[in-house]
XYZ file of C-alpha atoms in Angstrom:
459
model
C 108.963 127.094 95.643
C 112.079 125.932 97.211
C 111.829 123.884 100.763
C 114.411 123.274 102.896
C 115.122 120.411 106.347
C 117.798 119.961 108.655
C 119.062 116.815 110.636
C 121.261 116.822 113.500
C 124.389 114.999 114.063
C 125.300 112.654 116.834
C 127.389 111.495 120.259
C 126.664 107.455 121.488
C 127.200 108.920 125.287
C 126.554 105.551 126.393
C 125.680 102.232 124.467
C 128.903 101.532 122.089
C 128.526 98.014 120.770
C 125.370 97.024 122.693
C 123.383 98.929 120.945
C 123.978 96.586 118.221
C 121.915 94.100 120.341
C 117.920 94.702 120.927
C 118.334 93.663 124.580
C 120.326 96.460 125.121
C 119.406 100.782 125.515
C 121.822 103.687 124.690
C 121.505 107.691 125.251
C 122.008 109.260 122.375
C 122.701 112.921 122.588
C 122.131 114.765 119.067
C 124.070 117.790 118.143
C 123.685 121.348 116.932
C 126.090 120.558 113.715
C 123.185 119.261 111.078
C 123.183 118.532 107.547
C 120.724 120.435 105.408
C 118.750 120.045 101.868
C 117.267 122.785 99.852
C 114.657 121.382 97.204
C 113.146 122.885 94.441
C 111.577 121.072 91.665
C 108.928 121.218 89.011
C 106.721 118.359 86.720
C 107.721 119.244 82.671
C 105.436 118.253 80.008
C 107.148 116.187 77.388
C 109.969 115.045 79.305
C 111.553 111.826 78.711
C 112.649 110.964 81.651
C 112.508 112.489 85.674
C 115.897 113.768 86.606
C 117.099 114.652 90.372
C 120.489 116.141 90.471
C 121.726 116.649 94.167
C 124.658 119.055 94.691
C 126.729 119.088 97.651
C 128.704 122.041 96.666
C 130.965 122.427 99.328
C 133.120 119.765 97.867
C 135.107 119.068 95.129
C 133.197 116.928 91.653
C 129.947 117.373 94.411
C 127.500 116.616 92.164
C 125.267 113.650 91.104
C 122.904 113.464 88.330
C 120.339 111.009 88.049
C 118.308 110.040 85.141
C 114.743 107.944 86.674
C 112.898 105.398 84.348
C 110.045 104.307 85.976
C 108.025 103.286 82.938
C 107.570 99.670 81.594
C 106.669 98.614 85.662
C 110.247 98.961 86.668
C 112.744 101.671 88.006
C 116.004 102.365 86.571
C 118.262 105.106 88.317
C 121.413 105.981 86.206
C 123.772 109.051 87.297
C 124.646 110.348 84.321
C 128.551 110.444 84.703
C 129.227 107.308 86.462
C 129.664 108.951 90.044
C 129.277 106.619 92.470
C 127.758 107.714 95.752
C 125.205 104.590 97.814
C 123.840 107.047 100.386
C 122.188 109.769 97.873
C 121.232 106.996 95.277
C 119.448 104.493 98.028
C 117.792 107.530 98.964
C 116.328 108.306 96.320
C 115.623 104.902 95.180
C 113.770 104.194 98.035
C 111.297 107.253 98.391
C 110.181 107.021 94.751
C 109.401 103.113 94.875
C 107.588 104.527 98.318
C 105.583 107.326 96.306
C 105.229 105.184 93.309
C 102.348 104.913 91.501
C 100.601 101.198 90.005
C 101.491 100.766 86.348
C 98.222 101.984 85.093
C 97.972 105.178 87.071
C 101.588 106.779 85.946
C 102.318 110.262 86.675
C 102.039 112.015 83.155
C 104.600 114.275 83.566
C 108.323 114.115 84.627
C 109.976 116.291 86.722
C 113.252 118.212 87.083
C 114.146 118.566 90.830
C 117.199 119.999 92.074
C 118.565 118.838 95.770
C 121.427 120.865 97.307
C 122.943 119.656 100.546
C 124.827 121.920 103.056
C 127.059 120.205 105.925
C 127.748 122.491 108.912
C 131.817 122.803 109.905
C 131.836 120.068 112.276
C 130.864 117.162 110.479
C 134.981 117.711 108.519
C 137.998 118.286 109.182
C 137.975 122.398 108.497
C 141.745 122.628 107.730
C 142.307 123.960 104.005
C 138.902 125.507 103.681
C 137.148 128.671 102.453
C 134.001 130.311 104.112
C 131.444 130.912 101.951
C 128.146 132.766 102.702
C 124.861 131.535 101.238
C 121.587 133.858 102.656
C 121.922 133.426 106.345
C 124.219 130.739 106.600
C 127.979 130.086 106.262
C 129.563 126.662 105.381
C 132.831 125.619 104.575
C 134.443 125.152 101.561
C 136.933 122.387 100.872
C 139.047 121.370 97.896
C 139.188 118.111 97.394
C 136.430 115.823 96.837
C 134.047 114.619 100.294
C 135.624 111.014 100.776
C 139.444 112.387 100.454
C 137.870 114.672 103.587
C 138.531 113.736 107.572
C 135.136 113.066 109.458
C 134.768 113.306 113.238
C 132.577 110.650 113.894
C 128.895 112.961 113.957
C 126.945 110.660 111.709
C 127.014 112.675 108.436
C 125.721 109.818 106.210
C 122.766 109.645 108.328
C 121.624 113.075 108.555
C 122.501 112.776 104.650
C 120.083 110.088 104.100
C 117.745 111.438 106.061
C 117.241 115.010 105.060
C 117.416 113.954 101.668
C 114.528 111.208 102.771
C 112.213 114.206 104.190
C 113.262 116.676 100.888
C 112.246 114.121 98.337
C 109.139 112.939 100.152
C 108.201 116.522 100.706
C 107.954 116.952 96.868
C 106.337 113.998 95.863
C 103.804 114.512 98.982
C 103.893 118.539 99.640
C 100.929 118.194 102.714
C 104.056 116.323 104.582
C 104.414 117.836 108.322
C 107.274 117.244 110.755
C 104.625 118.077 113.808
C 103.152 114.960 112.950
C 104.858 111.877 114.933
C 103.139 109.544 111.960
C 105.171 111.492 109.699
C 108.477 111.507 111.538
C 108.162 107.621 112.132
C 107.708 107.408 108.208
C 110.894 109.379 107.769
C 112.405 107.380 110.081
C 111.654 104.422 108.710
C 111.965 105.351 105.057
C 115.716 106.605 106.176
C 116.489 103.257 107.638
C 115.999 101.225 105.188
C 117.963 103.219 102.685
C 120.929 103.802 105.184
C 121.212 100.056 105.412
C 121.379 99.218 102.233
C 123.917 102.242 101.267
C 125.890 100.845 104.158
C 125.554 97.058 102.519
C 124.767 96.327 106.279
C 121.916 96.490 108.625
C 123.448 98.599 111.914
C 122.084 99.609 114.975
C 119.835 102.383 114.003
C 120.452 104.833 116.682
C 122.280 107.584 114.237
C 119.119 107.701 112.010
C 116.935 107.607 115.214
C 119.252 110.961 116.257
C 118.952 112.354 113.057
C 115.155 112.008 112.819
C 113.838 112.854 116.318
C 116.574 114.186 118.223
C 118.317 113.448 121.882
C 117.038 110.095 123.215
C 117.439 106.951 124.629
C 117.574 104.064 121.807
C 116.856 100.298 121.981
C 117.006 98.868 117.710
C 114.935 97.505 115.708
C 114.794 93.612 114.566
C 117.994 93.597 111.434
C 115.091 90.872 110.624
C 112.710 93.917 109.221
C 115.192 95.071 106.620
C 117.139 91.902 105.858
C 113.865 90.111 104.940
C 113.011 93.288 102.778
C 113.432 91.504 98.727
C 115.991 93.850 97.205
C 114.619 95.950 94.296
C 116.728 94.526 91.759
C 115.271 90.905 93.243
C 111.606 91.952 92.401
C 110.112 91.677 88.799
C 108.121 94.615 88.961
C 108.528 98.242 90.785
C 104.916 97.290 91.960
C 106.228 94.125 93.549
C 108.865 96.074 95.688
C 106.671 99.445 96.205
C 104.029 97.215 98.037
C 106.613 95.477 100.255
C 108.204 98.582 100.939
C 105.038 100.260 101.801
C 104.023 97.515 104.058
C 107.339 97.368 105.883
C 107.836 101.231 106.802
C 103.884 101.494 107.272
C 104.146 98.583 109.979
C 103.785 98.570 113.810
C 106.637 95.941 114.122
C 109.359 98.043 114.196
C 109.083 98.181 118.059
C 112.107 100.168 118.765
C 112.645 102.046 122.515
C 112.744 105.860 121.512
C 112.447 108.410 124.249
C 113.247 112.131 124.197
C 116.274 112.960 126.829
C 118.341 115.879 127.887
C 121.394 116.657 129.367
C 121.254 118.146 132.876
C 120.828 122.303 132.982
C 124.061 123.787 133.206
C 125.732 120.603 131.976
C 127.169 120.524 128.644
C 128.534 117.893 126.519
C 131.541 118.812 124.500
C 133.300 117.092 121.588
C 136.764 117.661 120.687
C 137.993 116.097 117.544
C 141.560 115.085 117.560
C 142.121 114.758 113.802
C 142.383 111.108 113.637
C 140.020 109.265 111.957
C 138.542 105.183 112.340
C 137.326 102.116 110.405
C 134.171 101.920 112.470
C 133.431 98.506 110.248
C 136.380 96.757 111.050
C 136.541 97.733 115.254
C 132.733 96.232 115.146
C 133.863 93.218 112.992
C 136.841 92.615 115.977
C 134.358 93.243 118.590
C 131.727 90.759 117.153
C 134.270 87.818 116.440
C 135.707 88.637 120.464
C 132.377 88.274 121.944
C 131.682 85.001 120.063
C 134.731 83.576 121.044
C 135.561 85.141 124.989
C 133.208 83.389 127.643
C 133.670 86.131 129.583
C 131.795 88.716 127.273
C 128.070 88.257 128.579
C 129.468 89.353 131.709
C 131.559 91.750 130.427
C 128.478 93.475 128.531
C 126.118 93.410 131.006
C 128.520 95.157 133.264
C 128.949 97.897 130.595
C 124.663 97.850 130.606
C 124.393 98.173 134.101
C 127.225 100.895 134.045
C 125.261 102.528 131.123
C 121.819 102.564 132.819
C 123.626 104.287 136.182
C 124.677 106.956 134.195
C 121.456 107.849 132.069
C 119.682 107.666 135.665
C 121.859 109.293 137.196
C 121.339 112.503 134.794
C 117.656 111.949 134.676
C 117.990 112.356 138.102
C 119.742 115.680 138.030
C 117.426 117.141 135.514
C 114.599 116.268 138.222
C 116.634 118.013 141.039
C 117.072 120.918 138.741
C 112.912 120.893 138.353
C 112.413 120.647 141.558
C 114.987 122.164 143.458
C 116.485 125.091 141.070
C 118.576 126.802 143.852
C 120.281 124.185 145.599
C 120.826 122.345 141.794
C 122.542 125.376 140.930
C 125.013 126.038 144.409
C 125.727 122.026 144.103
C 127.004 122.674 140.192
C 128.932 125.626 141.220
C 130.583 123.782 143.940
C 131.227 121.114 142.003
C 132.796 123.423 138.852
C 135.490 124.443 140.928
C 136.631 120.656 141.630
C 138.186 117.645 139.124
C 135.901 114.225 138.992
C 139.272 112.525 141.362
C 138.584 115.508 143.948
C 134.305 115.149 143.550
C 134.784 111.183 143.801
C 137.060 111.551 147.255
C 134.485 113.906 148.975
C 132.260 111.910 151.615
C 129.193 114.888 151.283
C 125.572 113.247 151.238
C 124.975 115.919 148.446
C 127.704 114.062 146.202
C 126.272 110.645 146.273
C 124.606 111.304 142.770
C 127.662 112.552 141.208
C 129.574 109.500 142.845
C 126.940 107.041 141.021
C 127.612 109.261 137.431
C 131.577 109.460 138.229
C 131.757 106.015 138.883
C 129.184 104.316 136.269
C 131.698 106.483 133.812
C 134.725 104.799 134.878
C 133.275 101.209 135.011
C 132.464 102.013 131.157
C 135.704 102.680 130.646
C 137.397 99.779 132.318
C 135.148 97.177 130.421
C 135.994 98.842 126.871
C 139.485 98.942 127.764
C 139.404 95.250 128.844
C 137.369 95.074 124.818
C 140.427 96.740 123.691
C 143.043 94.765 125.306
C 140.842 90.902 124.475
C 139.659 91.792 120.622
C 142.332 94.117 119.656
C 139.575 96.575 118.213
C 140.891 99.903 119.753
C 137.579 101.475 121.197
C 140.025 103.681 123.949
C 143.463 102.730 122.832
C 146.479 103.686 125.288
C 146.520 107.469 123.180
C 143.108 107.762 123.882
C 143.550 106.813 127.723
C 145.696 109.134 128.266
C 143.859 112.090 127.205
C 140.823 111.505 128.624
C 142.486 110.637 131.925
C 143.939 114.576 131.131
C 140.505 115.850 131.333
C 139.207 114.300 134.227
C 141.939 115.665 136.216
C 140.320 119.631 135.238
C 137.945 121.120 136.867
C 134.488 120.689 136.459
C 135.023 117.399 133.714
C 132.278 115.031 135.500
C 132.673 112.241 132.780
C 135.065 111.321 129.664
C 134.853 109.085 127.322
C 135.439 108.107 123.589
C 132.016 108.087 121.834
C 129.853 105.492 120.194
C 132.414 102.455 118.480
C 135.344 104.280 120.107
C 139.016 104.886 118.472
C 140.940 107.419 117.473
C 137.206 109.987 116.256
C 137.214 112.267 118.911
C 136.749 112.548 122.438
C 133.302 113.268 124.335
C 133.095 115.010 127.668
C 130.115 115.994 130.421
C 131.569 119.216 131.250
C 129.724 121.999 133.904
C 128.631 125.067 131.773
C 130.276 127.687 134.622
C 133.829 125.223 134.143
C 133.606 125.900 130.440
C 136.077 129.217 130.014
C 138.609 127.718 132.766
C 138.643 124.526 130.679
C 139.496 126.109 127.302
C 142.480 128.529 129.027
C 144.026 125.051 130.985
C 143.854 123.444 127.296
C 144.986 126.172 125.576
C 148.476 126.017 125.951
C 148.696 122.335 127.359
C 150.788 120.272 125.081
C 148.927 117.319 125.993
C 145.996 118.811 124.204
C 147.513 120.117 121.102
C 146.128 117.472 118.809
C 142.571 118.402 120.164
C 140.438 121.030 118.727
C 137.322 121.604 120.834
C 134.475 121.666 118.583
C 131.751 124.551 118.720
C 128.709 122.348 119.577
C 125.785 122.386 121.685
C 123.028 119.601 122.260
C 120.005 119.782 120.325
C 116.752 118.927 121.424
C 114.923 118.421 117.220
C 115.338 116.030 114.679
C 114.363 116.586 111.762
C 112.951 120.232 110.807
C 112.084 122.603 108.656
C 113.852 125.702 107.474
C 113.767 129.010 105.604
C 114.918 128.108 102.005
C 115.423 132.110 101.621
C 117.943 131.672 104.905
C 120.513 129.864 102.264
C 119.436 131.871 99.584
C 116.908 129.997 97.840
């Protein structure tokens, strides 16, 4: 019997580059675009040799077949025609050395399971593609082959690794349950330490964290935990390797900061890709080499920190207005839809002052990544970038604007009113200011990780 998971994608709303440091938190909002695996699978009596074939079918030569030898104490993972993809290999290289057995108690049979991922639209560039409808759900289509494809910045190697981390520890252990917060820390962890080593780096964390248990506020773990993990190929026997493994993603030592958030009610984050495309990498390599160097960087981050933790108070603070004041949270939004974050910002009304803190922690973000900008010559909000989100604060009912996570030329995020939302699109509509922007169809999403209805994609 087929089962299927889905992860969300991702927007850093605050936290770009410091939440490559453990001192430092970041809100992480996940999104309502998620990747999705459908597995099915069965042990075969005589088999030589276990074979997983994942199949991304949306794209072009989207298919990988590998051939698992775990006899003789070691494991072996070929893909049969040479296709080279880090993020689907890692993962499954690292749940079966998690699920493996000791030499003398080998599974007796092999088994022939078959992994099919789905990407929702937003995770690509959709230009050039073909709907297609499988069961419930429609994905699109593209011709070429998935790295000749655009992203937009949502973290799709993440929720890769990580759905495919839940689907192939699902088969191997079928009594697995996303209610359980063991489990999801498991996932999480398991997902981790493959993404890292796909990557060839140990990052932050927080687009795994997203992927796995939703919206929150992030602090990472130690890079200490996974560097100090002996590579596979290192170890002299799968046994060696399985038990470090085990130990590391079974540990308590991980402490990383991971609390559930939400956006305000009636406040809605929206994404609007502008078709460009960045070398996350190299802006981070810039960034690192400017803060060694630049005496003035401490400072400069713990500006952007202080900035940062102003604005996730200040929207805890409306959600607790909203709780416990519902009818004057909802006159002070539609007052506020109605005005631009300039207009909001110039208004001496004691029931502003909140909105003055968010408006204003948003622009001292923006100043010290600009000042980033200027100092390492990374472009995290190049002069393009500027000017277009200095567009949107000037409509009505834009509260904040920024470019997300490691910044450049990705796409835009804003903290837009809900009751704004129809004025905004007709003022963009036509605006040739905006006619590199394409507002994406997102919403946030409160769950990581879940389970789906395989029949819903026809399975």
């Amino acid at each position: 019997m087929a089962r299927s998971f889905s992860a969300p994608g991702k927007a850093l709303l605050a936290g770009g580059y410091l939440v490559l440091d453990k001192q430092f938190k970041s809100y992480v909002v996940a999104l309502s675009a998620r990747m999705h695996a459908v597995i099915s699978g069965t042990e075969v009596d005589g088999l030589e040799h276990t074979v997983i074939t994942i199949k991304s079918p949306q794209f072009a030569q989207g298919e990988w077949r590998y051939s698992i030898n775990d006899d003789n104490g070691g494991l072996d993972i070929v893909e049969a025609n040479g296709r080279v993809n880090p993020f689907a290999q890692l993962s499954v290289q690292t749940v079966l050395a998690y699920v493996a057995s000791s030499p003398n108690q080998q599974r007796k049979s092999k088994s022939e399971i078959e992994i099919t991922i789905y990407s929702d639209s937003s995770y690509h560039t959709v230009e050039n593609t073909v709907k297609k409808t499988h069961g419930a759900k429609v994905f699109h289509y593209h011709s070429d082959e998935i790295t000749k494809i655009a992203k937009t910045g949502l973290g799709s190697s993440a929720g890769l690794v990580t759905v495919l981390t839940t689907a192939l520890l699902s088969y191997y252990e079928p009594s697995v349950d996303l209610e359980d917060p063991k489990t999801l820390q498991l996932i999480h962890n398991l997902a981790q330490v493959a993404h890292c080593q796909a990557q060839g780096k140990i990052g932050s964390g927080f687009d795994v964290a997203a992927a796995t248990f939703g919206s929150i506020t992030y602090r990472r773990f130690d890079p200490k935990l996974i560097s100090e993990l002996k590579p596979l190929a290192e170890c002299s026997t799968l046994e060696e390797y399985h038990n470090s493994l085990k130990s590391l993603v079974e540990s308590r030592d991980w402490d990383i900061h991971m609390v559930p958030v939400a956006l305000p009610h009636g406040v809605k984050l929206l994404m609007g890709d502008i078709r460009g495309g960045s070398n996350t990498p190299k802006l981070v390599s810039k960034v690192l080499k400017w803060r060694e160097t630049d005496p003035r960087s401490a400072s400069v981050y713990e500006g952007i920190d202080r900035a940062n933790m102003t604005l996730v108070d200040c929207l805890s603070s409306l959600n607790t207005m909203f709780r416990e004041h519902p009818e004057s949270y909802k006159a002070l939004l539609h007052e506020l839809s109605s005005l631009n974050s300039h207009e909001i910002a110039g208004l001496n009304k004691p029931s502003f002052s909140l909105l003055h803190r968010l408006i204003g922690s948003n622009s001292t973000i923006r100043h010290n990544m600009r000042y980033i900008t200027r100092e390492s010559g990374a472009e995290i909000e190049p002069q393009q970038q500027t000017a277009l989100l200095d567009s949107c604060l000037q409509i009505p009912g834009v509260l904040a604007a920024v470019v997300p996570g490691a910044g450049g030329y990705d796409a835009i995020c804003l903290l837009v009113i809900e009751e704004s939302l129809d004025a905004f699109y007709r003022l963009t509509r036509n605006d040739p200011k905006f006619s590199n922007v394409t507002w994406m169809d997102l919403r946030e999403e409160a769950r990581g990780i879940v389970e789906e209805d395989a029949l819903d994609y026809g399975h």
